[in-house]
Short mmCIF file of C-alpha atoms in Angstrom, two decimals:
data_model
loop_
_atom_site.label_atom_id
_atom_site.label_comp_id
_atom_site.label_asym_id
_atom_site.label_seq_id
_atom_site.Cartn_x
_atom_site.Cartn_y
_atom_site.Cartn_z
CA UNK A 1 -32.01 114.83 3.97
CA UNK A 2 -33.08 113.82 0.43
CA UNK A 3 -36.55 114.54 -0.94
CA UNK A 4 -38.09 113.79 -4.33
CA UNK A 5 -41.44 115.39 -5.13
CA UNK A 6 -43.32 114.32 -8.25
CA UNK A 7 -40.12 113.52 -10.13
CA UNK A 8 -40.36 112.26 -13.70
CA UNK A 9 -37.65 111.74 -16.29
CA UNK A 10 -38.25 111.53 -20.04
CA UNK A 11 -35.41 110.77 -22.43
CA UNK A 12 -35.62 111.92 -26.07
CA UNK A 13 -36.57 109.42 -28.75
CA UNK A 14 -33.43 107.62 -29.99
CA UNK A 15 -34.55 108.01 -33.62
CA UNK A 16 -37.34 109.49 -35.74
CA UNK A 17 -39.38 106.26 -35.67
CA UNK A 18 -39.34 105.94 -31.87
CA UNK A 19 -41.22 107.58 -29.04
CA UNK A 20 -39.58 109.41 -26.11
CA UNK A 21 -38.71 107.07 -23.24
CA UNK A 22 -40.43 107.75 -19.92
CA UNK A 23 -37.88 106.30 -17.49
CA UNK A 24 -39.53 107.27 -14.19
CA UNK A 25 -42.90 108.85 -13.51
CA UNK A 26 -44.16 110.90 -10.57
CA UNK A 27 -41.73 109.52 -7.97
CA UNK A 28 -41.99 110.71 -4.36
CA UNK A 29 -39.46 109.59 -1.76
CA UNK A 30 -37.62 110.84 1.31
CA UNK A 31 -34.40 109.56 2.89
CA UNK A 32 -33.45 110.62 6.40
CA UNK A 33 -30.04 111.54 7.79
CA UNK A 34 -28.00 108.40 8.49
CA UNK A 35 -30.56 106.08 6.88
CA UNK A 36 -29.58 103.12 4.71
CA UNK A 37 -32.12 102.78 1.90
CA UNK A 38 -31.99 100.23 -0.91
CA UNK A 39 -33.84 100.40 -4.22
CA UNK A 40 -34.80 97.19 -5.99
CA UNK A 41 -36.78 96.62 -9.17
CA UNK A 42 -36.77 95.03 -12.62
CA UNK A 43 -34.21 95.98 -15.26
CA UNK A 44 -35.02 99.25 -16.98
CA UNK A 45 -37.32 100.53 -14.23
CA UNK A 46 -35.30 103.70 -13.63
CA UNK A 47 -33.33 102.84 -10.47
CA UNK A 48 -30.07 104.20 -11.83
CA UNK A 49 -31.86 107.19 -13.36
CA UNK A 50 -33.12 108.20 -9.92
CA UNK A 51 -29.64 107.79 -8.44
CA UNK A 52 -28.12 109.87 -11.26
CA UNK A 53 -30.65 112.66 -10.69
CA UNK A 54 -29.90 112.75 -6.97
CA UNK A 55 -26.18 112.83 -7.84
CA UNK A 56 -26.82 115.77 -10.16
CA UNK A 57 -25.68 113.93 -13.30
CA UNK A 58 -29.20 114.15 -14.77
CA UNK A 59 -32.00 116.68 -14.31
CA UNK A 60 -35.64 115.72 -13.80
CA UNK A 61 -38.05 116.49 -16.62
CA UNK A 62 -40.65 117.30 -13.98
CA UNK A 63 -40.71 117.64 -10.20
CA UNK A 64 -38.16 118.64 -7.58
CA UNK A 65 -35.17 116.99 -5.90
CA UNK A 66 -34.09 118.62 -2.64
CA UNK A 67 -31.04 118.12 -0.48
CA UNK A 68 -31.50 119.58 3.00
CA UNK A 69 -34.26 121.71 1.50
CA UNK A 70 -32.15 123.13 -1.36
CA UNK A 71 -32.70 122.13 -5.02
CA UNK A 72 -30.19 119.70 -6.52
CA UNK A 73 -28.87 121.42 -9.65
CA UNK A 74 -25.46 119.78 -10.16
CA UNK A 75 -23.02 117.31 -8.56
CA UNK A 76 -21.57 118.34 -5.21
CA UNK A 77 -18.95 117.15 -2.69
CA UNK A 78 -21.63 116.20 -0.16
CA UNK A 79 -22.66 113.36 -2.52
CA UNK A 80 -20.21 110.60 -3.48
CA UNK A 81 -21.03 107.96 -6.07
CA UNK A 82 -19.77 104.36 -6.25
CA UNK A 83 -20.45 102.56 -9.54
CA UNK A 84 -20.65 98.88 -10.44
CA UNK A 85 -17.15 98.98 -11.93
CA UNK A 86 -14.39 100.36 -9.65
CA UNK A 87 -12.98 102.66 -12.38
CA UNK A 88 -9.60 102.88 -10.67
CA UNK A 89 -6.77 104.57 -12.56
CA UNK A 90 -4.42 101.70 -13.56
CA UNK A 91 -1.22 103.77 -13.42
CA UNK A 92 -1.85 104.84 -9.80
CA UNK A 93 -1.27 102.84 -6.64
CA UNK A 94 -4.16 102.07 -4.30
CA UNK A 95 -3.12 104.92 -2.01
CA UNK A 96 -2.90 107.37 -4.93
CA UNK A 97 -6.26 106.25 -6.30
CA UNK A 98 -7.89 106.87 -2.93
CA UNK A 99 -6.11 110.22 -2.47
CA UNK A 100 -7.38 111.21 -5.92
CA UNK A 101 -10.79 111.65 -4.31
CA UNK A 102 -9.35 114.54 -2.29
CA UNK A 103 -7.72 115.97 -5.43
CA UNK A 104 -11.08 115.98 -7.19
CA UNK A 105 -12.64 117.77 -4.22
CA UNK A 106 -9.88 120.21 -3.25
CA UNK A 107 -7.64 120.53 -6.29
CA UNK A 108 -3.89 120.03 -6.08
CA UNK A 109 -3.34 121.32 -2.58
CA UNK A 110 -1.47 118.35 -1.22
CA UNK A 111 -2.76 115.20 0.42
CA UNK A 112 -3.97 114.95 4.00
CA UNK A 113 -1.74 112.02 4.95
CA UNK A 114 -3.49 111.40 8.26
CA UNK A 115 -6.87 111.17 6.53
CA UNK A 116 -5.41 108.87 3.87
CA UNK A 117 -3.85 106.55 6.44
CA UNK A 118 -7.07 106.48 8.45
CA UNK A 119 -9.12 105.62 5.37
CA UNK A 120 -6.72 102.84 4.40
CA UNK A 121 -7.06 101.39 7.91
CA UNK A 122 -10.86 101.66 7.94
CA UNK A 123 -11.13 99.92 4.58
CA UNK A 124 -8.60 97.21 5.45
CA UNK A 125 -6.27 98.34 2.66
CA UNK A 126 -3.24 99.39 4.68
CA UNK A 127 -1.24 96.38 3.44
CA UNK A 128 -2.11 97.13 -0.19
CA UNK A 129 -1.37 100.86 -0.32
CA UNK A 130 1.51 100.48 -2.80
CA UNK A 131 -0.22 97.87 -4.97
CA UNK A 132 -1.67 98.68 -8.39
CA UNK A 133 -5.28 97.86 -9.32
CA UNK A 134 -4.33 94.88 -11.50
CA UNK A 135 -2.72 93.29 -8.43
CA UNK A 136 -6.01 93.32 -6.48
CA UNK A 137 -9.01 91.00 -6.49
CA UNK A 138 -12.35 92.36 -7.64
CA UNK A 139 -13.51 92.80 -4.06
CA UNK A 140 -10.36 94.68 -3.07
CA UNK A 141 -10.68 96.93 -6.11
CA UNK A 142 -14.23 97.79 -5.05
CA UNK A 143 -13.01 98.50 -1.51
CA UNK A 144 -10.55 100.99 -3.01
CA UNK A 145 -13.35 102.61 -5.03
CA UNK A 146 -15.50 102.94 -1.89
CA UNK A 147 -12.50 104.34 -0.01
CA UNK A 148 -11.98 106.96 -2.74
CA UNK A 149 -15.59 108.05 -2.19
CA UNK A 150 -15.44 107.99 1.62
CA UNK A 151 -12.16 109.89 2.00
CA UNK A 152 -13.94 113.11 1.02
CA UNK A 153 -16.29 112.62 4.01
CA UNK A 154 -19.52 112.95 2.03
CA UNK A 155 -22.84 113.23 3.81
CA UNK A 156 -24.46 110.91 1.26
CA UNK A 157 -23.14 107.78 -0.43
CA UNK A 158 -24.90 106.84 -3.68
CA UNK A 159 -24.12 103.26 -4.73
CA UNK A 160 -25.17 101.86 -8.11
CA UNK A 161 -24.99 98.06 -7.93
CA UNK A 162 -21.43 98.20 -6.57
CA UNK A 163 -21.26 94.43 -5.97
CA UNK A 164 -23.11 93.32 -9.09
CA UNK A 165 -20.00 92.14 -10.95
CA UNK A 166 -18.57 90.13 -8.04
CA UNK A 167 -18.84 86.38 -7.49
CA UNK A 168 -21.28 85.18 -4.83
CA UNK A 169 -18.72 84.66 -2.06
CA UNK A 170 -16.94 87.98 -2.63
CA UNK A 171 -20.30 89.74 -2.85
CA UNK A 172 -21.33 88.33 0.52
CA UNK A 173 -18.01 89.40 2.02
CA UNK A 174 -18.42 92.93 0.63
CA UNK A 175 -21.96 93.20 1.97
CA UNK A 176 -20.75 92.40 5.49
CA UNK A 177 -17.82 94.77 5.07
CA UNK A 178 -20.04 97.62 3.90
CA UNK A 179 -22.36 97.11 6.86
CA UNK A 180 -19.43 97.29 9.28
CA UNK A 181 -18.17 100.52 7.67
CA UNK A 182 -21.66 102.04 7.69
CA UNK A 183 -22.14 101.10 11.35
CA UNK A 184 -18.92 102.96 12.16
CA UNK A 185 -19.37 106.03 9.94
CA UNK A 186 -23.19 106.35 9.71
CA UNK A 187 -23.37 107.94 6.27
CA UNK A 188 -26.70 108.31 4.54
CA UNK A 189 -26.75 105.59 1.86
CA UNK A 190 -28.90 105.05 -1.22
CA UNK A 191 -28.00 101.64 -2.67
CA UNK A 192 -29.36 100.37 -6.01
CA UNK A 193 -29.46 96.61 -6.54
CA UNK A 194 -31.20 93.83 -8.48
CA UNK A 195 -30.65 91.37 -5.62
CA UNK A 196 -33.63 91.07 -3.26
CA UNK A 197 -31.67 89.39 -0.47
CA UNK A 198 -28.96 92.06 -0.69
CA UNK A 199 -31.59 94.80 -0.54
CA UNK A 200 -33.11 93.37 2.64
CA UNK A 201 -29.84 92.45 4.34
CA UNK A 202 -28.38 95.96 4.05
CA UNK A 203 -31.32 98.28 4.48
CA UNK A 204 -33.38 100.15 7.01
CA UNK A 205 -35.95 100.49 4.21
CA UNK A 206 -36.41 98.87 0.81
CA UNK A 207 -38.03 100.89 -1.98
CA UNK A 208 -39.56 98.57 -4.57
CA UNK A 209 -40.02 99.98 -8.06
CA UNK A 210 -42.53 99.02 -10.74
CA UNK A 211 -41.57 98.26 -14.36
CA UNK A 212 -40.95 101.25 -16.62
CA UNK A 213 -42.08 103.92 -16.31
CA UNK A 214 -40.68 103.41 -12.83
CA UNK A 215 -42.74 104.34 -9.79
CA UNK A 216 -42.35 103.51 -6.12
CA UNK A 217 -44.62 100.48 -5.86
CA UNK A 218 -43.89 99.81 -2.17
CA UNK A 219 -41.90 101.26 0.74
CA UNK A 220 -40.97 98.46 3.12
CA UNK A 221 -39.35 99.17 6.49
CA UNK A 222 -36.98 96.37 7.56
CA UNK A 223 -37.28 95.64 11.27
CA UNK A 224 -34.37 93.20 11.52
CA UNK A 225 -31.93 93.81 14.34
CA UNK A 226 -28.47 95.27 13.79
CA UNK A 227 -25.70 94.29 13.45
CA UNK A 228 -26.91 91.97 10.72
CA UNK A 229 -25.61 88.39 10.86
CA UNK A 230 -24.24 86.67 7.74
CA UNK A 231 -26.69 83.77 8.20
CA UNK A 232 -29.72 86.01 8.73
CA UNK A 233 -30.89 85.18 5.20
CA UNK A 234 -32.03 81.78 6.54
CA UNK A 235 -34.20 83.23 9.35
CA UNK A 236 -37.98 83.10 9.23
CA UNK A 237 -38.33 86.87 9.64
CA UNK A 238 -35.85 87.54 6.82
CA UNK A 239 -37.71 85.23 4.47
CA UNK A 240 -41.00 86.88 5.35
CA UNK A 241 -39.56 90.20 4.19
CA UNK A 242 -38.27 88.48 1.06
CA UNK A 243 -41.76 87.10 0.38
CA UNK A 244 -43.23 90.62 0.71
CA UNK A 245 -40.72 92.10 -1.72
CA UNK A 246 -41.19 89.32 -4.28
CA UNK A 247 -44.97 89.63 -4.00
CA UNK A 248 -44.65 93.23 -5.20
CA UNK A 249 -42.07 92.42 -7.89
CA UNK A 250 -43.92 89.32 -9.15
CA UNK A 251 -47.62 89.88 -8.47
CA UNK A 252 -48.60 86.90 -10.64
#
């Protein structure tokens, strides 16, 4: 579904005394329909840059990005993005924030109430539809942000460290929740994270990036059974995958 061929991204020098910044260099990757792929790597390695180029927010300096064989030239409704911060509109209720995803896609042509109610149910937000963002916990706010992305029925969900700002317990809860939603809906997911355990727990494959300029240093298929258990992180097989990822990230 998604293909990157020889993709590089160079940002202009921030001032006259600096050199241009090569964020990613010669990246090749492919993500299949319905696949859950995580990207992990050190800070500044270009993980978010790759996600932004697939989203159409940035353009590669070199190489090609294809979606179902067609070049990615701009953002499109088949790709929904979830950021680290929920970015909910504070003057709107949860239901209105979620419905705003349809407004962005379709314009002001009314709200599909059945789709809205179904999304609220799927995301476990039906009892919070009339609440405002400030009345929700961080995890519930992020659920609403994911719901706003999913209500448009995108083929691809691009997630940029969506649980990075949450406490450990809420983060674990959101990981399990996301897996249950993905199991039901089977979207194609590209998920950027700094957390090695999170990357392994969620993914069919983990792409491990090198320090800047970012390259794909390893492509690790995760053979753990689904559905994933919350305590799987203590299993021998899980920790063997963790050892393999850390060996690439920390070769010393």
